[in-house]
Coordinates of C-alpha atoms (C1' of nucleotides) in Angstrom, one line a residue:
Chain A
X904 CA 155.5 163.6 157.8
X905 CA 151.9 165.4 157.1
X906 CA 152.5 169.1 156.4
X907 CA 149.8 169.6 154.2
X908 CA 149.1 173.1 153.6
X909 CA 147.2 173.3 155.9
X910 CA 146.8 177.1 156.6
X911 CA 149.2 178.8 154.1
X912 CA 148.4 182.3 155.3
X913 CA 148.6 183.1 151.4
X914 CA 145.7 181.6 149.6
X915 CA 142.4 183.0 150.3
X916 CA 140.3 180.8 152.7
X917 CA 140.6 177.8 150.8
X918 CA 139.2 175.5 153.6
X919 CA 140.1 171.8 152.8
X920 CA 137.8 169.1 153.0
X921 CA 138.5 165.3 153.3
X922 CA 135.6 163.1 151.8
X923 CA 132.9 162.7 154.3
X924 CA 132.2 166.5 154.4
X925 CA 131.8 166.7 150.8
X926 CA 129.6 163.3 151.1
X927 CA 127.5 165.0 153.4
X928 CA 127.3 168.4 152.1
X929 CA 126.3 166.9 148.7
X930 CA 123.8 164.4 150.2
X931 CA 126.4 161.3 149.2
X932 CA 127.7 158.5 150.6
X933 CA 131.8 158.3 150.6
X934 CA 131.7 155.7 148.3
X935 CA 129.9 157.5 145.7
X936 CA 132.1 160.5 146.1
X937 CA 135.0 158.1 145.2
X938 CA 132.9 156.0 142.6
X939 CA 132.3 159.2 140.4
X940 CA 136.1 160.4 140.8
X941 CA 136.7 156.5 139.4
X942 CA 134.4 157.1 136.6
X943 CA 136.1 160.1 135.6
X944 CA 132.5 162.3 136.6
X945 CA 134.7 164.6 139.1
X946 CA 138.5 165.2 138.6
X947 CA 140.5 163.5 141.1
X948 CA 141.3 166.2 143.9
X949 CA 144.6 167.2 145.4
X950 CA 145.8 164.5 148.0
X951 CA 147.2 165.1 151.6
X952 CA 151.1 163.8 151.3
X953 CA 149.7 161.1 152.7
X954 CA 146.9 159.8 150.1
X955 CA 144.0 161.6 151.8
X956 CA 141.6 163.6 149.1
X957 CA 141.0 166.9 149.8
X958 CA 138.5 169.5 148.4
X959 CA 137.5 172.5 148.3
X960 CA 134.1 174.5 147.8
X961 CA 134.6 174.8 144.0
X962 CA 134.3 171.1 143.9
X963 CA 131.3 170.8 146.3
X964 CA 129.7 173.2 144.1
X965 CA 130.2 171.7 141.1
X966 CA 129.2 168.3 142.3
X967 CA 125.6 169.7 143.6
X968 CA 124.9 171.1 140.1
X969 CA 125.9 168.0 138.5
X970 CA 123.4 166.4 141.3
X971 CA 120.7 168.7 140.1
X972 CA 121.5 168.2 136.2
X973 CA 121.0 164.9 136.6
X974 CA 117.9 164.7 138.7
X975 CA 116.2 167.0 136.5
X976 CA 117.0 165.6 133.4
X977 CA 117.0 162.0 134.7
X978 CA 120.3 161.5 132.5
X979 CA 122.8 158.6 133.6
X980 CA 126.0 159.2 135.1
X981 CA 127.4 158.9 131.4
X982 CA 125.3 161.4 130.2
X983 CA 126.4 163.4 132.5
X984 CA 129.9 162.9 131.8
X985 CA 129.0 164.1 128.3
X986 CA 127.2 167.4 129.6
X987 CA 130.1 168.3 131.8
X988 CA 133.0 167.8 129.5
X989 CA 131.4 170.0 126.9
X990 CA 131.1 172.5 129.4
X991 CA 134.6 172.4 131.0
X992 CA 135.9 172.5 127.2
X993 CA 134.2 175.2 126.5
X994 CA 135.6 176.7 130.2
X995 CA 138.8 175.4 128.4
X996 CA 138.8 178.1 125.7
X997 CA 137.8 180.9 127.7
X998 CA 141.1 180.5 129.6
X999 CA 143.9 180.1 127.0
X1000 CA 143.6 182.0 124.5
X1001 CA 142.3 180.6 121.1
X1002 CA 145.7 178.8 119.3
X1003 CA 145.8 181.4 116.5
X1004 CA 145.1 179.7 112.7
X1005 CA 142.5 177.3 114.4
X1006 CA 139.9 179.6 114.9
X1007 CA 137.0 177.9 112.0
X1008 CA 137.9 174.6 114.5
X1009 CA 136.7 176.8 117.2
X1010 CA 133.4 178.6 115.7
X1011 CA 132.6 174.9 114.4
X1012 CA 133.1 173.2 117.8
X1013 CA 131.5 176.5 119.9
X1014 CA 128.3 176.0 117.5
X1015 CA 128.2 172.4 118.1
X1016 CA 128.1 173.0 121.6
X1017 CA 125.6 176.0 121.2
X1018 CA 123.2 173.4 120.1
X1019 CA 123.7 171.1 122.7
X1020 CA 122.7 173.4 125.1
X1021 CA 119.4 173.9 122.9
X1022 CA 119.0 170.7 122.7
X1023 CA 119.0 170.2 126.4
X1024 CA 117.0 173.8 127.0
X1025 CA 114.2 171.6 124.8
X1026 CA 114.7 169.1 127.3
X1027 CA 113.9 171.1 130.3
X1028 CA 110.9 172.3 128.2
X1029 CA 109.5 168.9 127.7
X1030 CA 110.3 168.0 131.2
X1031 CA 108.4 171.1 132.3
X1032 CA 105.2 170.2 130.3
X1033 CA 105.5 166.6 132.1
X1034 CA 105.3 168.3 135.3
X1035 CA 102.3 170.3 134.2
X1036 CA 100.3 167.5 133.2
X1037 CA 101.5 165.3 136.3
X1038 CA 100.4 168.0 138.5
X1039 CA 97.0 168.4 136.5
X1040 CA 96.1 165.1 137.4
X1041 CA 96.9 165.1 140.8
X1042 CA 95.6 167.9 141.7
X1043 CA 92.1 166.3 139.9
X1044 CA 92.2 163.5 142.3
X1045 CA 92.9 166.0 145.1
X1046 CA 89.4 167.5 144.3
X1047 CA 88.1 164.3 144.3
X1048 CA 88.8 163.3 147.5
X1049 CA 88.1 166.8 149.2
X1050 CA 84.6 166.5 147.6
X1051 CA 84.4 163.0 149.0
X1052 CA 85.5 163.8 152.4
X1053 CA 83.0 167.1 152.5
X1054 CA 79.9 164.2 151.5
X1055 CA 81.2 162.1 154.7
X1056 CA 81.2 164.9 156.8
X1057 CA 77.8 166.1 155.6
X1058 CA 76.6 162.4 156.3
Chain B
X978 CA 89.0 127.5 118.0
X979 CA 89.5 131.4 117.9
X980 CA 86.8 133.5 117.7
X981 CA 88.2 136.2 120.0
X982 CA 85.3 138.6 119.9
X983 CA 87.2 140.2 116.6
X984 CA 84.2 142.9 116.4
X985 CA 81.2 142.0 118.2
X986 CA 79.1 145.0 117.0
X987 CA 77.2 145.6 120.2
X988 CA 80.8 146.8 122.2
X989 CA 81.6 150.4 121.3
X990 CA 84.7 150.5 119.1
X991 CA 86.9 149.0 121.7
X992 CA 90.0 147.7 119.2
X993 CA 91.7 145.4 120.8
X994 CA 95.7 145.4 120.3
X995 CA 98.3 143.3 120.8
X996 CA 101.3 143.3 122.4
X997 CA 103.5 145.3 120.0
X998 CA 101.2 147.5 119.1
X999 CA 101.1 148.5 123.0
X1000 CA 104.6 148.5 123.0
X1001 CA 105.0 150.7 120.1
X1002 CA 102.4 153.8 121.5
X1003 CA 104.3 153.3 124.6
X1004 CA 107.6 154.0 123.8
X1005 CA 108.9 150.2 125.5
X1006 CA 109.5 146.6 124.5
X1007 CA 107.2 144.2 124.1
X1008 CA 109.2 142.3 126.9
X1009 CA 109.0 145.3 129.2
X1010 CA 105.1 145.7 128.9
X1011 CA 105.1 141.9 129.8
X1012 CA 107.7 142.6 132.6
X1013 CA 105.5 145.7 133.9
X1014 CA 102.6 143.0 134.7
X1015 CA 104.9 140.4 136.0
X1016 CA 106.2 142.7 138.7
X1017 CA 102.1 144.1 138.8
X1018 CA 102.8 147.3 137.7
X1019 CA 99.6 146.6 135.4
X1020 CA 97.1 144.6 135.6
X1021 CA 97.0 141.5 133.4
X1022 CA 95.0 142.3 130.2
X1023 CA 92.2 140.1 128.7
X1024 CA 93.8 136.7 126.7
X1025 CA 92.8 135.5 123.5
X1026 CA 91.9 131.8 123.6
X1027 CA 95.1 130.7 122.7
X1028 CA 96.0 133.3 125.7
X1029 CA 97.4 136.2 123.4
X1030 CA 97.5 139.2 125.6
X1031 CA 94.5 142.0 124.3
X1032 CA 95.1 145.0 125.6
X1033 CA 92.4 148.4 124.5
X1034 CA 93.3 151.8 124.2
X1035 CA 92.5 152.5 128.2
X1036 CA 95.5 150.5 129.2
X1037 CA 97.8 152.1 126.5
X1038 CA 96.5 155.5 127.9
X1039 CA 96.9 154.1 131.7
X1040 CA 100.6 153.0 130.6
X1041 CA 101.6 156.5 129.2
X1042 CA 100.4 158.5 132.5
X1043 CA 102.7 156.2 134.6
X1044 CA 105.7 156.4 132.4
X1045 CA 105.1 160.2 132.7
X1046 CA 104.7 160.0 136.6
X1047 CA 107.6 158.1 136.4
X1048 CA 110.1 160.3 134.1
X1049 CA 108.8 163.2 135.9
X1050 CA 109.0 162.4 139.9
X1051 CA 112.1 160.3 139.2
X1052 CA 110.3 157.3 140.3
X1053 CA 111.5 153.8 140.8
X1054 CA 108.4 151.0 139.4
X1055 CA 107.9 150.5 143.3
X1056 CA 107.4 153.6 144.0
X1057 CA 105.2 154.0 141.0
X1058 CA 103.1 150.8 142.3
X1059 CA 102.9 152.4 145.7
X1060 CA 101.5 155.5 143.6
X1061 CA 98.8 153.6 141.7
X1062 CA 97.8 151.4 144.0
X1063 CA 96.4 154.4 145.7
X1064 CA 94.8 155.5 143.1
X1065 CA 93.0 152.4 142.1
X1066 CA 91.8 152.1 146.0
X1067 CA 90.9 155.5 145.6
X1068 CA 88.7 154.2 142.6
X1069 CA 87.2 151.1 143.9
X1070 CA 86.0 154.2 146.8
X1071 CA 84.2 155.9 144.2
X1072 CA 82.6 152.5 142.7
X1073 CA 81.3 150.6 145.5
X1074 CA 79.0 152.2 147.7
X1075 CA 81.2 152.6 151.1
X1076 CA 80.2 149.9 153.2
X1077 CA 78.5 151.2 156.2
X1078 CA 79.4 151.1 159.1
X1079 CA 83.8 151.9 157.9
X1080 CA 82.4 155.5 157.4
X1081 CA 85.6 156.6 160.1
X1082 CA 88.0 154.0 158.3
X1083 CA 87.4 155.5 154.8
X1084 CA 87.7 158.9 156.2
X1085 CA 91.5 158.2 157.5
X1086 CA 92.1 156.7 154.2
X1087 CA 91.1 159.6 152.1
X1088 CA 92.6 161.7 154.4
X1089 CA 96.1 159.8 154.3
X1090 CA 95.8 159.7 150.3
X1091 CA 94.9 163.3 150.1
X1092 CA 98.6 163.9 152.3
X1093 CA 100.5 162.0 150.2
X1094 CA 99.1 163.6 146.7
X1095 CA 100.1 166.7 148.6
X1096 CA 103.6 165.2 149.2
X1097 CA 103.3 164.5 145.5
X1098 CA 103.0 168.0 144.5
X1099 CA 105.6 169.1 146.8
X1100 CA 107.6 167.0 144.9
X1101 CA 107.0 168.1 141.5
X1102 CA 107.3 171.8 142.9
X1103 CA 110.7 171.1 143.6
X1104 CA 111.5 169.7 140.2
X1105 CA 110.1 172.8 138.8
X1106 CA 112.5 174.9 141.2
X1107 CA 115.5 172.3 140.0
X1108 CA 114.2 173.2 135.7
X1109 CA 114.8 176.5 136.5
X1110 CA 117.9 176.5 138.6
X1111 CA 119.5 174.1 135.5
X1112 CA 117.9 176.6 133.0
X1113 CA 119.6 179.6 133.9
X1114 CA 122.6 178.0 133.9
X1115 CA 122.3 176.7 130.8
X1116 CA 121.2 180.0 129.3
X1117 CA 124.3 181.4 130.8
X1118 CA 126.5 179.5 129.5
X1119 CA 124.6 180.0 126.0
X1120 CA 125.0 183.5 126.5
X1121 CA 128.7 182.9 127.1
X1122 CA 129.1 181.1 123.9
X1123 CA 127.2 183.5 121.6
X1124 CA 129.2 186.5 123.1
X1125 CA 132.6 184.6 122.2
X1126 CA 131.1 183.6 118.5
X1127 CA 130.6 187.4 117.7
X1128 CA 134.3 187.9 119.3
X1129 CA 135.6 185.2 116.4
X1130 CA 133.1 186.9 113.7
X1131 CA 134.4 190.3 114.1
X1132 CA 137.9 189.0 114.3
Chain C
dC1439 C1' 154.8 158.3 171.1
dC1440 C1' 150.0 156.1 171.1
dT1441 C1' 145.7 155.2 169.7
dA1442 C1' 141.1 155.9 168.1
dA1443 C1' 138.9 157.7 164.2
dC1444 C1' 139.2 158.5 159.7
dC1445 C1' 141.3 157.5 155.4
dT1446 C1' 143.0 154.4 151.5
dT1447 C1' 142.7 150.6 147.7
dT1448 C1' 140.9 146.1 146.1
dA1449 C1' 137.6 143.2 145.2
dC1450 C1' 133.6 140.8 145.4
dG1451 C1' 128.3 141.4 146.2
dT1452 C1' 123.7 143.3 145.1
dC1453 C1' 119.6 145.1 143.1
dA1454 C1' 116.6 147.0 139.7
dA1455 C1' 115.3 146.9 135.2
dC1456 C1' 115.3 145.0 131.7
dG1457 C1' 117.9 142.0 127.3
dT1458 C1' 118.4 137.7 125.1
dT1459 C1' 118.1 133.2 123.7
dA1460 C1' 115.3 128.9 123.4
dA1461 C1' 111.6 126.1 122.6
dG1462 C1' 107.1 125.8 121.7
dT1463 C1' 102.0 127.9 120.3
dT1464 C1' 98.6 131.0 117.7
dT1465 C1' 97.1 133.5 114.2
dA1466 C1' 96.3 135.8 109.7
dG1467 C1' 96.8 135.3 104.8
dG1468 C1' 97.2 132.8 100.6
Chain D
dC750 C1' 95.4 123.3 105.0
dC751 C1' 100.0 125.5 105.5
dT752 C1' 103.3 128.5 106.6
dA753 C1' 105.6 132.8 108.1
dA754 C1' 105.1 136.1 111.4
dA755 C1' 104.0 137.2 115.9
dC756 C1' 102.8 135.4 120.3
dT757 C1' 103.8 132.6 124.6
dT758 C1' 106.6 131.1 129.0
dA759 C1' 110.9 130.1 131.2
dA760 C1' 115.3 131.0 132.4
dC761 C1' 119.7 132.8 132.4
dG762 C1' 122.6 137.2 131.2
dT763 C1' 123.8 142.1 131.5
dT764 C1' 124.5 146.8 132.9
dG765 C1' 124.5 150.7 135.9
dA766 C1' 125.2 152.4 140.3
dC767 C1' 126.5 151.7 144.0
dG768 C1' 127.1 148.6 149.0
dT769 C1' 130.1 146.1 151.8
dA770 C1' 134.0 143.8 153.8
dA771 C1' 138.9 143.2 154.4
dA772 C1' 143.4 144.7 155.2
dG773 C1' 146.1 148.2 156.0
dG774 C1' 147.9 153.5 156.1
dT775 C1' 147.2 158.6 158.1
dT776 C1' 146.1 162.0 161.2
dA777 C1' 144.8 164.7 165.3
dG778 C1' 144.5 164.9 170.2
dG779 C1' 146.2 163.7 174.6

DNA sequence: CCTAACCTTTACGTCAACGTTAAGTTTAGG
DNA sequence: CCTAAACTTAACGTTGACGTAAAGGTTAGG
């Protein structure tokens, strides 16, 4: 009772992946992977006729970045949530075309978004000067010590 | 019964703040600053005689390089301990007059502290590469969106 | 067809990092 | 001296982000 597509000579290699690949290729536990689908941060995936999850690339890819996004702008999973539903709306528009009359709804929500993204850019700016100082600072102490461990050696 | 010393004129000009006031240039709650000592991630301050926490400007500047460390690296206030700890011990070092004698046991120290500040800024080199990786995309998808305004404009 | 290895849902558990009363003490200003 | 505003400790509550265990279904290989 399990013919899932498994090989349908048709698509392009869509290799499909049940959870613990995509936990391990995104650095995950399985129950993370689930927990975010629950949460509504990744769409739920296709399922084997039999329940199983299955993915593909795409979503590995799109999980990673998400991974990154989040590390690097220390948001929460909500956050998140936020950041990629703007940006699959926005994918949203690209494919059907633009319902014809509601175009001002359109520039007004594509600006919106526009400064989102600046907003977040800033973000990465500030985060960026963080880093600079941080790595000021450690790299003082760094002398410090070297200094300290050339006056022991010279003792 | 409370003569703190309010402005004993011999001290430079070392104001002494209360809690809020700490909590206010620090971007936290006045129950957060008391929680950061409670788990030791600072040290307890001077206390009025009716044991009213005074704090100076060198633990308000102490507090702000942490929280940076902290937003920066991503770390949890464990971690951060682990990371000042270090460099208090790394301090004490330069105060004290190593005893002789531990000349070879100060030596491993340093040397272990100078490995991990180097795992540090490993660390924050990766963030950097991370910034960058989420910047692009963001100024791609910025680019997307300014390209489909211009569409609607000349429409 | 069997079975071990993987998958599923459900639900309770946990841990860090604070928030929030409550009940009492100190302190600065009038 | 008195009082409101800010401080104190103590203790329980909350929230996010999962961990973990139970009980059962699916799947691939022999």
């Amino acid at each position: 009772m399990a013919r899932v597509q498994k090989n349908n000579g048709g698509d392009r290699l869509e290799r499909l992946m049940k959870i613990e690949e995509v936990a391990r290729a995104c650095g995950l536990t399985k129950r993370t992977v689930r927990y975010y689908e629950e949460i509504g941060l990744i769409p739920p995936p296709e399922r084997s006729e039999g329940g199983i999850r299955l993915y593909t690339q795409a979503h590995i890819d799109r999980l990673n970045k998400m991974l990154n996004a989040r590390e690097v702008l220390g948001f929460s999973l909500q956050e998140l949530q936020q950041h990629l539903a703007m940006r699959d709306e926005l994918e949203a528009y690209r494919k059907s075309p633009p319902p014809p009359g509601a175009e001002a709804e359109v520039r007004t929500k594509l600006t919106e978004v526009d400064r989102l993204i600046a907003e977040h850019l800033a973000l990465t700016e500030r985060k960026m000067e963080g880093i600079r100082e941080l790595q000021a600072e450690l790299r003082g102490i760094r002398e410090r010590i070297r200094k300290r461990l050339v006056q022991l050696e010279d003792a």
